[in-house]
Amino acid sequence: MEAVLEVEGLRKNYGSLEALKGISFQVKPGEIFALIGPNGAGKTTALRIVATLLSASGGKVTFLGHDLKKEPEKFREKISYLPEEAGAYRNLKGIDYLKFMAKFYAHSEIKAQEFVERGKSIATLGPRLNEKAGTYSKGMIRKLLLARALMTRPDLAILDEPTSGLDVINALEVREIIKKFAGEGISVLLSSHNMLEIEFLSDRVALIDKGVILDSGTPQELKEKYRAGNLEEVFRSALR
Amino acid sequence: MKKFLNLLAKEIRELITLQLFISLLFTIFLFYFIGQMAKSEMKRAMRIQKIAVLDLDASLLSRQLTDSLRSANFQVEKVEDKSKEQAIEWTKASDINLLLVIPSGFGESLTTFDLKEMETYSFLRSFSLVGSRSSVILGSVISALNNYISDDFLKKKIPDFSPEKLKKPVRSKDFVIIKGRMAEGSAMSIAGFISTQSLFIPIILMMIIIYSSQMVISAIAMEKQNKTLETLLTVPISRTSIVTSKMLASGLVGLISAVIYMFGFRYYMSGFMADVRQAAASEGLARVIQELGLAPTANSYLILGVSLFLAILCALAMATILGVLAEDYRSAQSLIMPLIFLVMIPYFLSFFSDIKNLSLPVKLFLWAIPFSHPFLTTQNLLLENYTAVFGGILYMLVFFIVLIVIAARIFSTDKVLTMKLKFRRKKLLL
């Protein structure tokens, strides 16, 4: 199956600091691909480059045949990015936020309405959607943002620590939503340092540390390769 | 265009908050309240003033003096059968602020033209201008009386000669020339009238610039603080549109706020300025202004409008760049300071000094500040210095284009995020 996203030898320097030292990976259609690693490993930097927020110092990123460097606007039309520490506009009602975002992706009013309806069903916030986002809890904000990211059915959803800061119940709900949408054909590139979450969600994972991909494969393949019971043990073995 | 309008509508909705409404209403109320207070104080000052008069002379001249006071709008309270000390005590206990003591023999001394001194006692019960106004009026009355007495004396002594010519043998007729046009009038009163008329322009400009800039800096800082900027930068809309929509929304809301503030400010100023305008009109200055070609035309208003608009655009572009440096709303409030100083410097310099007389380095510094040009535009238009007017407009246009290119470039590259990275979270976000 042809890859939706291809990353080859991606490098990023912040002055003298090498955040990414030439990483390569692919994401296939409908696949959940995860970058896992500790804080400071380079996960967020990689996701931000693919999301067109940061420019790469080297390497190549192609998405559905488009070169990121030459056509970043083509990327933006077909991807959705959920940053780790994202927020919503405090003075906008949840429903207005969804409408505002839908209008950037929809070519008609009907399509925009369709996106908003889907967003409402993902967010499951009920009547609270008619209240200002400034009154929402962290879990509600995260659900609203996830709804925003998935309602347009992007070709690639880039999710940075999607359950960061959420309680168990909210985290479970968010994971279910991601799993459901990937099953419907959306490719997902996500990052997390929660190995159990990754094991539950991902089809394939890449272990990343200090800007280098140590290994990659399906969770099962990696567990067998490193003779480990879970991904945490896999990561520890891969680091040695 | 639809995407841009969508973004613009969001920006405006974000800026127009309940806090903004409350702050606007409160300021209007405050201006209105102070204006009304000033107005009533002024009215009080213009009202009939009370004066106590102890006439120890009871001559024809002292009666004439008392009548003059009445015609100068004084309510005369005669103090009868009291000594000077008793009269002072009596006035002190009353609500009258002025006591005039006409000494005994005052009228009689007129025959030798060696008049005895009158005494005035002012009871300063406050240090306001209103408090001292009655003594100023009294001074004018005594001066008029002096003129009357000396004219009368001279007429009697030299009947065939005009006392006016004798007292002021050297006379002058004042003419003002501006760019080849000449009119009879005093340069001081014309300059005073023009500066009164154009007083509002720098104030309006300063208010709009400060409000709009504060809004655009805060809008960007709030995007960063609320963690919405990253998401916005990944939606399919050009970065230039993001910058422009923020600037336009801030400019619009800033303009509306400034208009509302100015509305309140007019109330405030009307309390102080009413009699100044009246005086200007009564002096027939309008005719002189017209003769000198100093009356503003539709074209001059248009040029002034363009100059003001460009200054606002320059401020917004500068504020956008400063906004990128802000990490949150609080730091945005500090970042507005350099911009405020850049507006204040030409504002005060244009008020208190003549730009032409400044040294070259100071002049160059002033001209380099884009906000100096609209402050000088009114004066340059009236004096027909069109090179300075259009030079300033061209300079502001170039300045704005350079700034907007820099702002769009910052937003188009990862600098919009890495600037923050350098300041705070380099390691955390890796």
XYZ file of C-alpha atoms in Angstrom:
670
model
C 0.000 0.000 0.000
C 1.371 3.442 -0.982
C 2.270 5.722 1.931
C 0.255 8.885 2.607
C 3.176 10.572 4.328
C 6.853 9.969 3.654
C 9.562 11.448 5.838
C 13.160 10.975 4.703
C 16.282 12.043 6.608
C 14.464 14.820 8.458
C 16.777 17.145 10.363
C 16.135 20.171 12.555
C 18.689 22.364 14.288
C 18.001 25.082 16.862
C 21.310 26.924 16.637
C 23.930 24.413 17.711
C 21.333 22.015 19.128
C 20.409 19.104 16.836
C 16.802 18.310 17.676
C 16.346 15.818 14.813
C 19.306 13.961 13.337
C 17.858 12.632 10.078
C 14.801 10.554 10.942
C 12.769 8.627 8.341
C 9.326 7.017 8.556
C 6.131 6.498 6.553
C 2.430 6.621 7.387
C 0.040 4.467 5.354
C -3.666 5.211 4.628
C -5.901 4.554 7.650
C -2.893 3.739 9.787
C -2.145 5.048 13.276
C 1.580 5.662 13.414
C 3.105 6.740 16.692
C 6.347 8.363 17.689
C 7.188 7.359 21.233
C 9.970 8.601 23.395
C 10.833 10.579 26.496
C 10.481 14.358 26.866
C 12.990 16.156 24.661
C 13.351 13.214 22.234
C 12.236 15.311 19.218
C 8.632 14.043 18.831
C 6.971 17.465 18.923
C 9.570 18.970 16.572
C 8.907 16.224 14.001
C 5.134 16.694 14.270
C 5.438 20.481 14.008
C 7.491 20.188 10.838
C 4.909 17.886 9.234
C 2.160 20.282 10.394
C 3.968 23.127 8.499
C 4.698 25.063 11.679
C 8.459 24.666 11.628
C 10.829 24.549 8.685
C 13.177 21.587 8.390
C 16.942 22.077 8.386
C 17.298 19.120 6.042
C 15.592 16.042 4.624
C 12.354 15.670 2.699
C 8.690 15.393 3.652
C 6.089 14.421 1.034
C 2.366 14.123 1.609
C 0.162 12.574 -1.085
C 2.884 13.505 -3.593
C 3.240 17.120 -2.440
C 6.606 18.402 -1.249
C 6.285 20.171 2.109
C 8.934 22.730 1.269
C 7.337 23.718 -2.042
C 3.621 23.350 -1.288
C 2.925 23.840 2.424
C -0.558 25.175 1.622
C -1.482 21.787 0.045
C -0.530 20.161 3.321
C -2.676 22.557 5.316
C -5.749 21.777 3.222
C -5.539 18.059 3.981
C -4.081 17.773 7.441
C -5.323 18.571 10.908
C -2.992 19.312 13.792
C -3.764 19.016 17.482
C -0.899 20.547 19.499
C -0.071 19.201 22.943
C -0.886 22.426 24.782
C -3.678 23.721 22.570
C -6.533 25.944 23.706
C -9.731 27.396 22.267
C -10.783 31.033 21.962
C -12.160 31.880 25.375
C -14.761 34.350 24.129
C -16.157 32.002 21.473
C -18.845 29.450 22.258
C -17.815 25.855 21.570
C -20.259 25.652 18.666
C -18.969 28.939 17.198
C -15.419 27.652 17.425
C -16.371 24.581 15.392
C -18.198 26.759 12.838
C -15.228 29.133 12.623
C -12.805 26.279 11.947
C -15.159 24.439 9.553
C -15.311 27.451 7.235
C -11.584 27.168 6.470
C -11.986 23.631 5.100
C -15.485 23.618 3.582
C -16.139 24.830 0.064
C -19.842 25.376 0.715
C -22.201 26.229 3.564
C -23.709 22.730 3.400
C -20.287 21.135 3.765
C -19.430 23.456 6.657
C -22.683 22.460 8.369
C -21.834 18.788 7.810
C -18.427 19.311 9.455
C -20.006 21.084 12.420
C -22.573 18.290 12.916
C -19.773 15.733 12.895
C -17.789 17.907 15.306
C -20.766 18.029 17.668
C -21.046 14.244 17.681
C -17.299 13.837 18.345
C -17.175 16.445 21.120
C -20.230 14.995 22.924
C -20.487 18.189 24.961
C -24.253 18.539 24.528
C -25.731 21.912 25.563
C -22.342 23.053 26.933
C -21.358 23.682 23.290
C -23.520 26.798 23.495
C -21.363 28.203 26.285
C -18.111 30.101 25.940
C -14.970 27.967 25.793
C -13.547 30.041 28.647
C -15.924 28.184 30.979
C -14.787 24.678 29.892
C -12.703 22.226 31.894
C -9.422 20.936 30.449
C -11.097 17.669 29.401
C -13.908 19.519 27.617
C -11.412 21.752 25.778
C -9.443 18.694 24.667
C -12.587 17.000 23.344
C -13.595 20.185 21.513
C -10.169 20.425 19.925
C -10.158 16.772 18.957
C -13.584 17.296 17.381
C -12.166 20.245 15.482
C -9.224 18.134 14.287
C -11.318 15.193 13.111
C -14.609 16.755 11.936
C -13.191 17.665 8.517
C -12.074 14.058 7.955
C -8.508 15.074 7.084
C -6.227 12.757 5.116
C -3.787 12.977 7.987
C -4.514 13.878 11.620
C -1.397 14.901 13.544
C -2.046 14.486 17.247
C 0.575 15.555 19.774
C 0.012 13.884 23.139
C -3.760 13.710 22.519
C -4.624 12.663 26.077
C -2.132 14.949 27.816
C -3.456 16.184 31.170
C -6.753 14.273 30.935
C -8.270 12.090 33.641
C -8.726 8.369 33.015
C -12.330 8.597 31.805
C -11.675 11.468 29.383
C -8.458 9.814 28.146
C -10.348 6.583 27.414
C -13.040 8.484 25.489
C -10.443 10.357 23.420
C -8.622 7.108 22.579
C -11.894 5.494 21.455
C -12.638 8.455 19.176
C -9.179 8.309 17.555
C -9.453 4.559 17.036
C -12.919 4.911 15.492
C -11.859 7.578 13.004
C -8.721 5.734 11.955
C -10.968 2.751 11.251
C -12.905 4.982 8.858
C -9.810 5.709 6.759
C -8.141 8.711 8.416
C -4.376 8.327 8.803
C -3.059 9.389 12.180
C 0.426 10.474 13.179
C 0.633 10.807 16.911
C 3.193 11.249 19.620
C 3.091 10.227 23.224
C 5.306 9.217 26.081
C 2.469 7.053 27.422
C 3.558 3.618 26.185
C 0.339 1.874 27.232
C -1.740 4.354 25.255
C 0.434 3.819 22.203
C 0.140 0.062 22.521
C -3.649 0.361 22.578
C -3.899 2.828 19.689
C -1.072 2.303 17.220
C -0.702 0.067 14.215
C 2.998 0.880 14.022
C 5.390 2.761 16.269
C 8.811 4.382 16.026
C 10.999 4.602 19.120
C 12.707 7.988 19.169
C 15.382 9.342 21.497
C 17.728 12.352 21.203
C 16.562 13.053 17.641
C 17.215 9.543 16.358
C 14.736 6.722 15.587
C 16.044 3.703 17.459
C 13.670 1.160 15.934
C 10.203 0.840 14.393
C 7.531 -1.777 13.726
C 4.182 -2.961 15.013
C 3.907 -3.153 18.823
C 3.763 -6.952 18.514
C 6.854 -7.148 16.287
C 8.840 -4.951 18.674
C 7.749 -6.908 21.730
C 8.845 -10.133 20.071
C 12.109 -8.652 18.835
C 13.097 -7.378 22.285
C 11.404 -10.271 24.127
C 9.471 -7.759 26.188
C 6.030 -7.857 27.808
C 5.106 -4.286 26.887
C 6.379 -1.220 24.995
C 7.969 0.289 28.100
C 10.279 -2.717 28.335
C 10.862 -2.540 24.573
C 11.957 1.080 24.870
C 14.278 0.344 27.777
C 15.898 -2.513 25.832
C 16.210 -0.419 22.678
C 18.022 2.319 24.632
C 20.756 -0.115 25.801
C -11.962 36.155 0.591
C -14.560 34.108 2.523
C -11.812 32.644 4.676
C -10.392 36.092 5.326
C -13.802 37.475 6.322
C -14.315 34.479 8.594
C -11.021 35.254 10.315
C -11.754 38.982 10.475
C -15.145 38.350 12.076
C -13.502 36.120 14.686
C -10.855 38.736 15.455
C -13.501 41.428 15.933
C -15.590 39.157 18.155
C -12.534 38.390 20.259
C -11.738 42.072 20.678
C -15.223 43.353 21.449
C -15.669 42.085 24.962
C -17.839 43.107 27.888
C -14.739 44.560 29.575
C -14.153 46.820 26.575
C -17.757 48.048 26.692
C -17.578 48.716 30.430
C -14.258 50.539 30.070
C -15.633 52.682 27.212
C -18.838 53.525 29.063
C -16.954 54.321 32.239
C -14.546 56.656 30.436
C -17.377 58.464 28.626
C -19.195 58.878 31.915
C -16.008 60.171 33.561
C -15.311 62.664 30.772
C -18.939 63.785 30.787
C -18.927 64.197 34.561
C -15.661 66.205 34.631
C -16.812 68.257 31.626
C -20.090 69.130 33.297
C -18.277 70.037 36.504
C -15.875 72.289 34.607
C -18.775 73.863 32.728
C -20.685 74.655 35.882
C -17.517 76.032 37.513
C -16.955 78.263 34.498
C -20.561 79.418 34.591
C -20.169 80.141 38.275
C -17.079 82.198 37.524
C -18.896 84.136 34.808
C -21.866 84.766 37.073
C -22.383 88.055 38.904
C -19.548 88.421 41.417
C -20.147 89.883 44.838
C -17.948 92.690 46.098
C -18.029 94.498 49.411
C -17.388 98.241 49.174
C -16.481 100.404 52.161
C -16.962 103.932 50.879
C -15.289 106.248 53.420
C -15.391 109.098 50.885
C -18.997 109.279 49.676
C -17.995 111.649 46.835
C -19.189 111.830 43.230
C -16.088 109.951 42.096
C -16.566 107.146 44.603
C -20.205 106.811 43.462
C -19.032 106.698 39.835
C -16.603 103.961 40.770
C -19.335 101.940 42.473
C -21.556 102.327 39.392
C -18.696 101.136 37.166
C -18.435 98.026 39.276
C -22.147 97.343 38.824
C -21.891 97.708 35.066
C -18.928 95.266 35.140
C -21.347 92.622 36.497
C -20.466 93.000 40.179
C -23.107 92.788 42.862
C -22.042 95.617 45.184
C -22.650 95.118 48.908
C -22.094 98.438 50.616
C -20.522 98.196 54.047
C -22.034 100.973 56.137
C -20.873 102.581 59.387
C -17.818 100.419 59.888
C -14.108 100.997 60.224
C -11.676 99.345 57.788
C -10.830 96.603 60.316
C -14.509 95.973 61.018
C -15.219 95.823 57.270
C -12.456 93.206 56.818
C -13.904 91.099 59.637
C -17.420 91.509 58.229
C -16.371 90.405 54.714
C -14.355 87.517 56.127
C -17.470 86.208 57.859
C -19.576 86.543 54.695
C -19.330 84.603 51.418
C -17.852 87.638 49.610
C -14.298 87.263 48.365
C -13.466 90.882 47.589
C -13.444 94.062 49.639
C -12.773 97.469 48.163
C -11.936 100.309 50.560
C -12.314 103.818 49.116
C -10.421 106.180 51.437
C -11.804 109.425 52.762
C -10.823 112.398 50.534
C -10.501 110.186 47.467
C -12.762 112.397 45.292
C -11.315 115.623 46.607
C -7.775 114.559 45.741
C -8.826 114.456 42.087
C -8.533 118.238 41.884
C -4.781 118.023 42.491
C -4.607 114.821 40.418
C -2.860 113.124 43.315
C -5.458 110.484 44.111
C -5.351 108.660 47.395
C -4.735 104.943 47.197
C -7.687 102.599 47.305
C -7.254 99.269 49.036
C -8.526 95.914 47.815
C -8.681 92.807 49.967
C -9.005 89.413 48.252
C -10.110 86.529 50.436
C -8.522 83.488 48.798
C -10.747 80.619 49.850
C -9.387 78.287 47.157
C -6.503 78.271 44.711
C -8.622 77.586 41.635
C -8.708 79.964 38.682
C -12.334 80.647 39.541
C -11.298 81.802 43.021
C -9.051 84.575 41.708
C -11.251 85.608 38.782
C -13.107 88.395 40.617
C -9.850 90.210 41.520
C -8.807 90.070 37.831
C -12.119 91.669 36.835
C -11.705 94.302 39.529
C -8.226 95.067 38.146
C -9.747 95.652 34.709
C -12.427 97.920 36.198
C -9.817 100.044 37.998
C -7.739 100.216 34.811
C -10.800 101.397 32.831
C -11.552 103.944 35.525
C -7.963 105.215 35.403
C -8.333 105.701 31.664
C -11.612 107.545 32.128
C -10.212 109.876 34.794
C -6.968 110.637 32.935
C -8.843 111.197 29.638
C -11.243 113.528 31.421
C -8.372 115.443 33.019
C -6.497 115.784 29.708
C -9.635 116.925 27.856
C -10.084 119.692 30.414
C -6.437 120.793 30.319
C -5.887 120.475 26.518
C -9.352 120.660 24.949
C -8.123 120.632 21.325
C -6.015 117.543 21.697
C -7.107 113.883 21.729
C -6.113 112.259 25.040
C -5.633 108.950 23.170
C -2.974 110.501 20.898
C -1.267 112.068 23.865
C -1.110 108.881 25.890
C -0.061 106.672 22.939
C 1.903 108.839 20.551
C 3.460 105.788 18.868
C 0.800 103.608 17.326
C 0.971 100.547 15.110
C -1.260 98.595 12.766
C -0.566 94.842 12.756
C -0.478 92.831 9.554
C 0.155 89.145 9.077
C 1.613 87.743 5.862
C 1.441 84.061 5.006
C 2.757 82.851 1.676
C 2.066 86.101 -0.164
C -1.385 86.649 1.390
C -1.770 89.566 3.775
C -4.428 90.493 6.318
C -4.748 92.902 9.184
C -4.529 91.130 12.503
C -2.273 90.020 15.310
C 0.075 87.106 14.678
C -0.383 85.955 18.256
C -4.170 85.704 18.086
C -4.015 83.904 14.697
C -1.438 81.412 15.979
C -3.512 80.934 19.130
C -6.690 80.335 17.153
C -5.028 77.848 14.767
C -3.479 75.882 17.615
C -6.873 75.772 19.382
C -8.519 74.502 16.201
C -5.907 71.784 15.569
C -5.591 70.794 19.222
C -7.732 67.713 18.690
C -5.752 66.203 15.806
C -2.726 64.999 17.794
C -4.997 63.850 20.611
C -7.185 61.817 18.220
C -4.127 60.326 16.547
C -2.462 59.473 19.820
C -5.586 57.770 21.132
C -6.211 55.730 17.983
C -2.585 54.646 17.726
C -2.354 53.618 21.349
C -5.700 51.773 21.380
C -5.202 49.977 18.067
C -1.620 48.997 18.825
C -2.544 47.733 22.240
C -5.285 45.639 20.688
C -3.126 44.052 18.001
C -0.306 43.274 20.463
C -2.823 41.832 22.910
C -4.556 39.832 20.152
C -1.304 38.102 19.214
C -0.247 37.706 22.832
C -3.643 36.192 23.707
C -3.282 33.700 20.834
C -0.002 32.652 22.400
C -1.279 32.640 25.972
C -4.422 30.669 25.103
C -2.373 28.298 22.900
C -4.500 28.946 19.829
C -1.796 30.378 17.574
C -0.281 27.017 16.612
C -3.651 25.673 15.494
C -4.420 28.846 13.551
C -1.088 28.666 11.727
C -1.901 25.183 10.416
C -5.324 26.028 8.914
C -5.519 26.569 5.151
C -5.265 30.358 5.055
C -2.267 32.468 4.126
C -0.103 33.878 6.889
C -0.466 37.335 5.331
C -4.248 37.008 5.815
C -3.716 36.135 9.476
C -1.537 39.227 9.990
C -3.838 41.489 7.960
C -7.028 40.339 9.675
C -5.525 41.015 13.104
C -4.350 44.444 12.036
C -7.613 45.350 10.349
C -9.769 44.169 13.254
C -7.601 46.012 15.769
C -7.611 49.110 13.576
C -11.412 49.035 13.300
C -12.065 48.418 16.981
C -9.364 50.956 17.895
C -10.987 53.518 15.620
C -14.444 52.923 17.098
C -13.030 53.120 20.634
C -11.171 56.323 19.813
C -14.296 57.895 18.295
C -16.260 57.011 21.426
C -13.480 58.368 23.637
C -13.309 61.529 21.566
C -17.057 61.949 21.958
C -16.532 61.903 25.724
C -13.460 64.084 25.404
C -15.511 66.712 23.544
C -17.819 66.975 26.527
C -14.792 67.328 28.730
C -13.118 70.014 26.634
C -16.324 71.949 25.988
C -16.267 72.804 29.685
C -13.016 74.713 29.231
C -13.055 75.826 25.614
C -16.476 77.424 25.199
C -15.384 80.971 26.062
C -12.142 80.644 24.050
C -14.173 79.901 20.909
C -16.570 82.707 21.719
C -13.674 85.145 22.118
C -12.140 84.027 18.824
C -15.436 84.564 17.011
C -16.033 87.998 18.549
C -12.597 89.207 17.504
C -13.550 88.701 13.893
C -10.715 86.264 13.477
C -12.728 84.154 11.080
C -12.484 86.871 8.416
C -8.705 87.188 8.871
C -8.304 83.401 8.733
C -10.282 83.340 5.493
C -8.222 86.201 4.007
C -4.981 84.424 4.842
C -6.223 81.177 3.274
C -5.964 79.356 6.605
C -9.499 77.954 6.516
C -9.290 74.179 5.963
C -10.526 72.926 2.586
C -11.932 69.535 1.546
C -8.553 68.676 -0.006
C -6.640 69.495 3.150
C -8.999 67.291 5.169
C -8.413 64.469 2.668
C -4.618 64.811 2.851
C -4.761 64.954 6.643
C -6.951 61.824 6.626
C -4.438 59.945 4.447
C -1.609 61.025 6.727
C -3.489 59.880 9.857
C -4.461 56.581 8.232
C -0.862 55.802 7.224
C 0.373 56.608 10.722
C -2.189 54.164 12.138
C -1.082 51.472 9.663
C 2.572 52.009 10.651
C 1.633 51.671 14.324
C -0.340 48.477 13.663
C 2.516 46.909 11.693
C 4.988 47.797 14.458
C 2.606 46.433 17.071
C 2.256 43.174 15.115
C 6.018 42.652 15.196
C 6.164 43.541 18.885
C 3.232 41.172 19.517
C 5.279 38.247 18.199
C 7.866 38.957 20.880
C 5.227 38.881 23.623
C 4.864 35.584 25.395
C 1.577 36.373 27.078
C -0.922 39.162 27.722
C 1.100 40.614 30.592
C 4.346 40.916 28.634
C 2.330 42.467 25.767
C 1.407 45.361 28.058
C 5.117 46.127 28.588
C 5.915 45.799 24.904
C 3.463 48.568 24.011
C 5.642 51.089 25.902
C 8.249 51.727 23.147
C 5.407 52.457 20.751
C 3.740 54.856 23.173
C 7.044 56.726 23.581
C 7.391 56.991 19.807
C 3.973 58.678 19.718
C 4.550 60.868 22.778
C 7.887 62.330 21.607
C 6.539 64.069 18.459
C 3.286 64.860 20.276
C 5.032 66.930 22.951
C 7.698 68.344 20.651
C 5.077 69.597 18.201
C 3.189 71.175 21.094
C 6.009 72.925 22.886
C 8.595 73.740 20.227
C 8.964 74.924 16.685
C 10.351 72.018 14.685
C 12.155 74.427 12.352
C 14.299 75.759 15.183
C 15.483 72.355 16.383
C 19.028 71.166 15.691
C 19.568 68.915 12.662
C 20.108 65.652 14.609
C 16.911 66.251 16.601
C 15.040 67.121 13.398
C 16.282 63.933 11.697
C 15.308 61.887 14.725
C 11.854 63.443 14.688
C 11.363 62.897 10.962
C 12.477 59.277 11.315
C 9.530 58.641 13.641
C 6.571 58.021 11.315
C 4.067 59.446 13.814
C 5.727 62.896 13.662
C 4.420 63.506 10.153
C 0.658 63.661 10.824
C 1.362 65.953 13.807
C 3.118 68.338 11.423
C 0.714 67.879 8.509
C -1.887 70.448 9.661
C 0.739 73.141 10.075
C 2.482 72.275 6.804
C -0.823 72.259 4.914
C -1.742 75.706 6.221
C 1.705 77.040 5.384
C 1.545 75.292 1.988
C 4.712 73.268 2.642
C 3.511 70.526 0.320
C 6.972 68.981 -0.064
C 7.018 68.259 3.668
C 3.415 66.984 3.587
C 3.829 64.594 0.650
C 7.373 63.668 1.712
C 5.971 62.606 5.072
C 3.178 60.601 3.429
C 5.658 58.856 1.127
C 7.973 58.115 4.040
C 5.129 56.586 6.069
C 4.037 54.499 3.076
C 7.549 53.095 2.586
C 7.903 52.567 6.346
C 4.610 50.662 6.445
C 5.485 48.475 3.427
C 8.845 47.530 4.955
C 7.210 46.711 8.302
C 4.388 44.690 6.789
C 6.897 42.676 4.742
C 8.874 41.981 7.935
C 5.673 41.080 9.850
C 4.423 38.752 7.089
C 7.872 37.171 6.856
C 7.955 36.507 10.596
C 4.527 34.875 10.379
C 5.508 32.889 7.276
C 8.554 31.342 8.898
C 8.861 29.411 12.138
C 10.251 32.583 13.771
C 6.727 33.321 15.039
C 7.181 30.267 17.269
C 10.946 30.054 17.658
C 11.174 33.587 19.035
C 9.190 32.253 21.957
C 11.303 29.099 21.970
C 14.441 31.183 22.412
C 12.899 33.069 25.287
C 11.387 30.268 27.289
C 10.815 26.719 26.214
C 13.574 25.610 23.973
C 14.009 22.249 25.623
C 10.462 21.522 26.657
C 9.045 21.622 23.138
C 11.579 19.313 21.502
